[in-house]
Coordinates of C-alpha atoms in Angstrom, one line a residue:
M1 CA 48.2 26.9 6.4
S2 CA 48.1 23.1 6.4
G3 CA 51.2 22.7 4.3
I4 CA 49.8 19.5 2.8
K5 CA 50.0 19.2 -1.0
N6 CA 47.4 17.2 -2.9
D7 CA 48.5 14.7 -5.5
P8 CA 46.4 15.6 -8.6
D9 CA 46.0 11.9 -9.3
G10 CA 45.6 10.7 -5.8
P11 CA 42.8 10.8 -3.2
I12 CA 41.4 14.3 -2.5
T13 CA 42.5 15.5 1.0
I14 CA 40.9 18.5 2.6
G15 CA 42.2 19.8 5.9
G16 CA 44.8 17.1 5.9
R17 CA 42.4 14.2 5.8
S18 CA 40.7 12.1 3.1
L19 CA 37.6 14.0 1.9
A20 CA 35.8 10.7 1.3
D21 CA 36.5 9.5 4.8
Q22 CA 35.3 12.8 6.3
L23 CA 32.1 12.7 4.4
A24 CA 31.5 9.0 5.2
Q25 CA 31.9 9.8 8.9
R26 CA 29.3 12.5 8.6
T27 CA 26.9 10.5 6.5
H28 CA 24.0 10.4 9.0
A29 CA 24.2 14.1 9.8
L30 CA 24.6 15.2 6.1
V31 CA 21.6 13.1 5.0
A32 CA 19.4 14.5 7.8
E33 CA 20.6 18.1 7.0
T34 CA 20.0 17.6 3.2
V35 CA 16.5 16.1 3.7
H36 CA 15.6 19.0 6.0
A37 CA 16.9 21.5 3.4
V38 CA 14.9 19.8 0.6
R39 CA 11.7 19.7 2.6
T40 CA 12.1 23.3 3.6
D41 CA 13.2 24.9 0.4
V42 CA 11.5 22.9 -2.4
P43 CA 7.7 23.8 -2.4
F44 CA 6.3 20.5 -3.6
Y45 CA 8.2 18.4 -1.0
R46 CA 6.5 20.3 1.8
S47 CA 3.2 18.7 0.6
L48 CA 4.6 15.2 0.7
P49 CA 3.4 12.8 3.4
E50 CA 5.8 12.4 6.4
E51 CA 6.2 8.7 5.5
A52 CA 7.5 9.7 2.0
I53 CA 10.1 12.1 3.6
R54 CA 11.1 9.7 6.3
I55 CA 11.5 6.6 4.0
D56 CA 11.7 7.4 0.3
V57 CA 13.4 10.8 0.3
T58 CA 15.8 10.0 3.1
A59 CA 16.8 6.7 1.4
I60 CA 17.5 8.3 -2.0
V61 CA 19.5 11.1 -0.4
R62 CA 21.6 8.6 1.4
R63 CA 22.1 6.6 -1.7
N64 CA 23.3 9.7 -3.6
L65 CA 25.7 10.6 -0.9
E66 CA 27.1 7.1 -0.8
L67 CA 27.6 7.0 -4.5
F68 CA 29.4 10.4 -4.4
I69 CA 31.7 9.2 -1.6
A70 CA 32.5 6.1 -3.6
M71 CA 33.2 8.3 -6.6
L72 CA 35.7 10.3 -4.6
R73 CA 37.5 7.1 -3.6
T74 CA 37.8 5.8 -7.2
A75 CA 38.0 9.0 -9.1
G76 CA 35.7 7.4 -11.6
E77 CA 32.2 8.1 -12.7
P78 CA 29.1 6.2 -11.5
T79 CA 28.2 3.3 -13.8
P80 CA 24.6 2.9 -15.2
G81 CA 24.1 0.1 -12.8
E82 CA 25.1 2.2 -9.8
V83 CA 22.6 5.0 -10.7
A84 CA 19.8 2.5 -11.5
E85 CA 18.3 3.1 -8.1
L86 CA 18.2 6.8 -8.8
R87 CA 16.4 6.2 -12.1
D88 CA 13.9 3.8 -10.4
S89 CA 13.2 6.3 -7.7
A90 CA 12.6 9.1 -10.2
G91 CA 10.2 6.7 -12.1
R92 CA 8.2 6.3 -8.9
R93 CA 8.1 10.1 -8.4
A94 CA 6.9 10.4 -12.1
E95 CA 4.1 7.9 -11.3
E96 CA 3.1 10.0 -8.4
L97 CA 3.0 13.1 -10.7
V98 CA 5.8 14.9 -8.8
P99 CA 7.0 17.6 -11.2
L100 CA 10.4 16.8 -12.8
A101 CA 11.5 20.4 -12.1
E102 CA 10.9 19.9 -8.4
V103 CA 12.9 16.6 -8.3
L104 CA 15.8 18.3 -10.1
H105 CA 15.6 21.3 -7.8
A106 CA 16.0 18.9 -4.9
Y107 CA 19.1 17.3 -6.4
H108 CA 20.7 20.6 -7.1
L109 CA 19.9 21.8 -3.6
G110 CA 21.5 18.6 -2.2
I111 CA 24.7 19.1 -4.2
Q112 CA 24.8 22.7 -3.1
H113 CA 24.5 21.6 0.6
W114 CA 27.3 19.1 0.2
W115 CA 29.5 21.6 -1.5
A116 CA 29.0 24.0 1.5
A117 CA 29.9 21.1 3.9
I118 CA 33.1 20.4 1.9
A119 CA 34.1 24.0 1.8
E120 CA 33.7 24.2 5.6
L121 CA 36.4 21.5 6.0
A122 CA 39.0 23.4 3.9
T123 CA 42.0 25.2 5.3
D124 CA 44.6 27.4 3.7
G125 CA 46.3 25.7 0.8
D126 CA 43.4 23.4 0.0
G127 CA 42.4 25.4 -3.1
P128 CA 43.5 22.8 -5.7
A129 CA 41.8 20.0 -3.7
L130 CA 38.6 22.1 -3.5
A131 CA 38.8 22.6 -7.3
R132 CA 39.1 18.8 -7.8
A133 CA 36.2 18.2 -5.4
G134 CA 34.1 20.7 -7.2
R135 CA 34.8 19.0 -10.6
Q136 CA 33.9 15.6 -9.1
L137 CA 30.7 17.0 -7.6
H138 CA 29.7 18.5 -10.9
T139 CA 30.4 15.2 -12.7
Y140 CA 28.3 13.4 -10.2
L141 CA 25.4 15.9 -10.6
L142 CA 25.5 15.3 -14.4
A143 CA 25.3 11.5 -13.9
A144 CA 22.5 11.9 -11.3
T145 CA 20.5 14.3 -13.5
S146 CA 20.7 12.0 -16.5
A147 CA 19.4 9.1 -14.3
V148 CA 16.5 11.2 -13.1
V149 CA 15.5 12.4 -16.5
A150 CA 15.7 8.7 -17.7
G151 CA 13.4 7.8 -14.9
Y152 CA 10.8 10.3 -16.1
G153 CA 11.3 9.5 -19.8
S154 CA 11.3 6.8 -22.3
D155 CA 12.3 4.1 -19.9
H156 CA 8.6 3.7 -19.0
A157 CA 7.5 2.9 -22.6
T158 CA 7.9 -0.8 -22.3
A159 CA 6.2 -0.9 -18.9
G160 CA 3.3 1.1 -20.3
E161 CA 2.8 -1.3 -23.2
D162 CA 2.8 -4.2 -20.8
D163 CA 0.3 -2.5 -18.5
A164 CA -2.0 -1.9 -21.5
A165 CA -1.8 -5.5 -22.5
R166 CA -2.7 -6.7 -19.0
R167 CA -5.6 -4.2 -18.8
A168 CA -6.9 -5.5 -22.1
L169 CA -6.8 -9.1 -20.9
L170 CA -8.4 -8.2 -17.5
M171 CA -11.3 -6.5 -19.3
A172 CA -11.8 -9.5 -21.6
L173 CA -11.7 -12.0 -18.8
S174 CA -14.0 -9.8 -16.6
A175 CA -16.6 -9.5 -19.4
G176 CA -16.2 -13.0 -20.8
T177 CA -15.5 -11.6 -24.3
D178 CA -13.0 -13.9 -26.1
P179 CA -10.2 -13.9 -23.5
A180 CA -8.2 -16.5 -25.5
G181 CA -8.3 -14.3 -28.6
T182 CA -7.4 -11.2 -26.5
A183 CA -4.5 -13.0 -24.9
D184 CA -3.1 -14.0 -28.3
R185 CA -3.5 -10.4 -29.7
V186 CA -1.7 -8.7 -26.8
G187 CA 1.0 -11.4 -26.4
L188 CA 0.1 -12.8 -23.0
T189 CA -0.5 -16.4 -21.9
L190 CA -4.0 -17.3 -20.6
A191 CA -3.7 -19.1 -17.3
R192 CA -5.7 -22.3 -16.7
L193 CA -7.0 -20.9 -13.4
Y194 CA -7.1 -17.5 -11.7
W195 CA -7.3 -16.3 -8.2
I196 CA -10.1 -13.8 -8.2
V197 CA -9.4 -11.0 -5.7
A198 CA -11.7 -8.1 -4.7
I199 CA -10.1 -5.5 -2.4
H200 CA -11.3 -2.5 -0.4
V201 CA -8.7 -0.2 1.1
D202 CA -9.4 2.4 3.8
P203 CA -7.9 5.9 3.5
H204 CA -4.3 6.2 4.6
P205 CA -3.8 8.6 7.6
D206 CA -1.8 10.8 5.2
E207 CA -4.9 11.4 3.1
S208 CA -6.5 13.4 5.9
A209 CA -3.4 15.2 7.1
A210 CA -3.9 19.0 6.6
E211 CA -0.3 19.7 5.5
V212 CA -0.2 16.8 3.0
D213 CA -1.3 16.9 -0.7
T214 CA -4.2 14.4 -0.7
A215 CA -3.7 13.5 -4.3
V216 CA 0.0 12.6 -3.7
A217 CA -1.0 10.5 -0.7
E218 CA -3.6 8.6 -2.8
R219 CA -1.2 8.0 -5.7
R220 CA 1.4 6.7 -3.3
K221 CA -1.1 4.3 -1.8
V222 CA -2.2 3.1 -5.3
R223 CA 1.4 2.6 -6.4
R224 CA 2.1 0.5 -3.2
L225 CA -1.0 -1.6 -3.8
Q226 CA -0.2 -2.2 -7.4
R227 CA 3.4 -3.1 -6.5
E228 CA 2.4 -5.5 -3.8
L229 CA -0.2 -7.2 -6.1
D230 CA 2.5 -7.5 -8.8
N231 CA 4.7 -9.2 -6.2
V232 CA 2.0 -11.6 -5.2
G233 CA 1.3 -12.4 -8.9
R234 CA 5.0 -12.6 -9.8
D235 CA 4.5 -9.6 -12.2
K236 CA 1.7 -11.4 -14.0
A237 CA -1.3 -10.1 -12.0
L238 CA -4.1 -8.4 -14.0
C239 CA -5.1 -5.4 -11.8
A240 CA -7.5 -2.5 -11.9
V241 CA -7.0 -0.5 -8.6
T242 CA -7.8 2.9 -7.2
S243 CA -7.1 4.5 -3.9
S244 CA -10.1 2.7 -2.4
G245 CA -9.3 -0.7 -3.8
G246 CA -10.2 -2.7 -6.9
T247 CA -9.8 -6.1 -8.4
A248 CA -7.0 -8.4 -9.4
L249 CA -6.8 -11.7 -11.3
I250 CA -3.7 -13.6 -10.3
P251 CA -2.7 -16.5 -12.6
I252 CA -2.3 -19.9 -10.9
V253 CA 0.8 -21.3 -12.5
D254 CA 1.0 -24.6 -10.6
S255 CA -0.9 -27.8 -11.6
D256 CA -2.7 -27.6 -8.3
P257 CA -5.2 -26.7 -7.1
A258 CA -8.3 -27.6 -9.1
E259 CA -11.2 -25.2 -9.4
D260 CA -13.4 -27.2 -7.0
N261 CA -10.8 -27.8 -4.2
W262 CA -8.8 -24.6 -3.9
E263 CA -10.0 -23.5 -0.5
D264 CA -7.9 -26.1 1.4
S265 CA -4.9 -26.0 -0.8
T266 CA -1.4 -25.0 0.2
Q267 CA -1.4 -22.5 -2.7
F268 CA -4.4 -20.7 -1.2
A269 CA -2.8 -20.7 2.3
Q270 CA 0.3 -18.9 0.7
L271 CA -1.9 -16.5 -1.2
R272 CA -3.8 -15.7 2.0
R273 CA -0.6 -14.9 3.9
N274 CA 0.6 -12.7 1.1
L275 CA -2.7 -10.8 0.7
L276 CA -3.1 -10.3 4.5
D277 CA 0.3 -8.6 4.4
L278 CA -1.0 -5.9 2.1
E279 CA -2.3 -3.9 5.1
R280 CA 1.2 -3.6 6.5
A281 CA 2.7 -2.7 3.1
I282 CA 0.0 -0.2 2.2
G283 CA -0.3 1.3 5.7
A284 CA -4.1 1.3 5.6
A285 CA -6.8 -1.2 6.6
V286 CA -7.7 -3.7 3.9
V287 CA -10.7 -6.1 3.4
I288 CA -10.3 -8.8 0.8
A289 CA -12.6 -11.3 -0.9
V290 CA -11.1 -14.3 -2.8
S291 CA -12.4 -17.0 -5.2
A292 CA -10.9 -19.0 -8.0
A293 CA -12.1 -19.8 -11.5
V294 CA -11.1 -21.0 -14.9
P295 CA -11.1 -18.2 -17.6
S296 CA -14.6 -18.9 -18.8
R297 CA -16.1 -18.5 -15.3
V298 CA -14.2 -15.4 -14.3
P299 CA -17.1 -13.0 -14.7
G300 CA -19.4 -14.9 -12.3
A301 CA -16.6 -15.5 -9.8
L302 CA -15.6 -11.9 -9.9
Q303 CA -19.2 -10.8 -9.3
E304 CA -19.4 -13.2 -6.3
A305 CA -16.1 -11.9 -4.9
R306 CA -17.3 -8.4 -5.0
E307 CA -20.6 -9.4 -3.3
V308 CA -18.7 -11.2 -0.6
L309 CA -16.5 -8.2 -0.1
E310 CA -19.6 -5.9 0.2
V311 CA -21.2 -8.4 2.7
A312 CA -18.1 -8.5 4.8
R313 CA -17.8 -4.8 5.0
C314 CA -21.5 -4.3 5.5
H315 CA -21.4 -6.6 8.5
G316 CA -18.7 -4.7 10.4
H317 CA -15.5 -6.2 9.1
R318 CA -12.7 -3.6 8.7
G319 CA -9.9 -6.0 7.9
G320 CA -9.3 -9.6 6.9
L321 CA -9.7 -12.0 4.0
F322 CA -13.0 -13.7 3.2
R323 CA -14.4 -16.5 1.0
L324 CA -18.1 -17.2 0.5
R325 CA -17.9 -20.0 3.1
D326 CA -16.7 -17.4 5.7
V327 CA -20.0 -15.4 5.4
P328 CA -22.6 -17.8 4.1
V329 CA -25.5 -16.6 6.3
E330 CA -24.8 -13.0 5.7
Y331 CA -24.4 -13.6 2.0
Q332 CA -27.6 -15.5 1.7
L333 CA -29.5 -12.7 3.4
T334 CA -28.4 -10.4 0.6
R335 CA -30.5 -12.6 -1.9
P336 CA -34.0 -11.4 -2.6
S337 CA -36.4 -13.0 -0.1
A338 CA -39.7 -12.2 1.5
A339 CA -38.2 -13.2 4.9
H340 CA -35.5 -10.5 4.6
A341 CA -37.7 -7.6 5.6
V342 CA -39.4 -9.8 8.3
L343 CA -36.1 -10.6 9.9
A344 CA -34.9 -7.0 9.7
N345 CA -38.1 -5.7 11.4
L346 CA -37.5 -7.9 14.4
L347 CA -35.0 -5.3 15.5
S348 CA -37.1 -2.2 14.6
P349 CA -37.9 -1.5 18.3
L350 CA -34.2 -0.6 18.6
D351 CA -34.4 2.3 16.2
A352 CA -34.9 4.7 19.0
H353 CA -32.3 3.0 21.2
E354 CA -29.0 3.5 19.5
P355 CA -26.8 2.3 22.4
I356 CA -28.7 -1.0 22.6
L357 CA -28.3 -1.6 18.9
R358 CA -24.6 -0.8 18.9
T359 CA -24.2 -3.1 21.9
L360 CA -25.9 -5.9 20.1
E361 CA -23.7 -5.4 17.0
A362 CA -20.6 -5.5 19.2
F363 CA -21.8 -8.6 21.0
V364 CA -22.4 -10.5 17.8
D365 CA -19.2 -9.3 16.1
A366 CA -17.3 -10.4 19.2
G367 CA -18.6 -14.0 18.8
Y368 CA -21.2 -13.5 21.6
D369 CA -18.5 -12.7 24.1
R370 CA -19.8 -10.0 26.5
A371 CA -16.3 -9.1 27.8
A372 CA -14.9 -8.7 24.3
A373 CA -17.9 -6.5 23.4
A374 CA -17.3 -4.4 26.4
V375 CA -13.7 -3.8 25.4
A376 CA -14.9 -2.9 21.8
L377 CA -17.4 -0.4 23.2
H378 CA -15.1 0.9 26.0
V379 CA -17.8 0.2 28.6
H380 CA -18.0 -2.1 31.7
P381 CA -19.1 -5.7 31.1
N382 CA -22.1 -5.0 33.4
T383 CA -23.2 -2.3 31.0
V384 CA -23.3 -4.8 28.1
L385 CA -25.3 -7.2 30.3
Y386 CA -27.8 -4.5 31.2
R387 CA -28.2 -3.4 27.6
L388 CA -28.7 -7.0 26.4
R389 CA -31.4 -7.4 29.0
K390 CA -33.0 -4.2 27.8
L391 CA -32.8 -5.7 24.3
S392 CA -35.0 -8.6 25.5
T393 CA -37.5 -6.2 27.0
L394 CA -37.8 -4.1 23.8
T395 CA -37.8 -6.9 21.2
G396 CA -38.9 -10.1 23.1
L397 CA -35.6 -11.7 21.9
D398 CA -33.4 -13.2 24.6
V399 CA -29.8 -13.7 23.6
S400 CA -29.3 -16.3 26.3
S401 CA -31.8 -18.5 24.4
P402 CA -30.1 -20.5 21.6
R403 CA -33.2 -20.2 19.4
D404 CA -33.5 -16.4 19.9
L405 CA -29.8 -16.0 19.5
V406 CA -30.0 -17.4 16.0
R407 CA -32.9 -15.1 15.2
V408 CA -31.1 -12.1 16.6
T409 CA -28.0 -12.9 14.5
A410 CA -30.1 -13.3 11.3
A411 CA -32.1 -10.2 12.1
L412 CA -29.0 -8.1 12.6
A413 CA -27.5 -9.5 9.3
A414 CA -30.7 -8.7 7.4
R415 CA -30.8 -5.2 9.0
R416 CA -27.1 -4.5 8.1
T417 CA -27.6 -5.8 4.5
G418 CA -30.6 -3.4 4.1
A419 CA -28.5 -0.5 5.4
G420 CA -25.7 -1.4 3.1
R421 CA -28.1 -1.1 0.1
T422 CA -29.3 2.4 0.9

């Protein structure tokens, strides 16, 4: 027997030492053990992406344990502010359509695991202290459960109403149907100028993982994309996004830039940095097209941005941000023209020579750098040189000739555009 008596109003001591201190010293191990137990024993969590377990689930388990340890030190209950992170986390799980019963199951399993860890620390004579620890653990579970239920419940009503208002204004601006009247009706302010953003997002690696629920992985990606766009737009972005991308209208709140000089503005430079960071935040490759327009010209600017995005993707770009001036030749070749088919047919002799065509594409995409093309193709630079010479034999176009290089580039752009339309 330990012979140590616990003051019913003082710190809980188990095995002769402060329970809070002992749990704090074991935080890392307890969190890892709890996360493993949740993933092993709660069916839905087994289908979550590894990233969700490693980041989201681990973080919220750690936060719960820290709050419980703090509760042991103060003998008080967690405040609404202290459990706000639990509520917000539950709200994100609700957006991902994780069943509430599964989340509550995970919480109860975690509490059960902590109780087992506490019991292992006890020695003879620690019965009263264990009883107090059990009551504190139960009190904490009640507070955590209330926070989770709130995260799944009515706390989303206001956000839902705001989302509906922004969707209504986005539709009005996109269609050009009385955006000012719609803004007044839904209680939003119409900006003087909008960034027009069209986005394509590649699949996240989790979406093709055999053990991961694809729908969950897609919803997580959509939520991250929406959150990042909200951050860029200071919670005023008008967005319509899916797992493959979408569009966003971001209000320009500063007096600058003007509609006709935005491309060289400091505001666009900042927007560019923020949007290019989407790929890191989402965890998947992103291609973005940007323009700017006053409300009355949003429909045309949005159509142009979508076309620029399609052109960029059609011509081999798997990441980056583009304006019309970044792809003017490629864009122009998407316009109806009698010369379009003529240009594309210049490369028709390569239809039966796939390696030559792929080498030409890599060469052009690499800025006419043979060494860079070789790296992209995983071949020796001499192989690229040989294939470009073979190209000349097959088509009569010599890429070492400035005149022919222009024709080859235009022909490839026309060919790619034609392929993108089929």
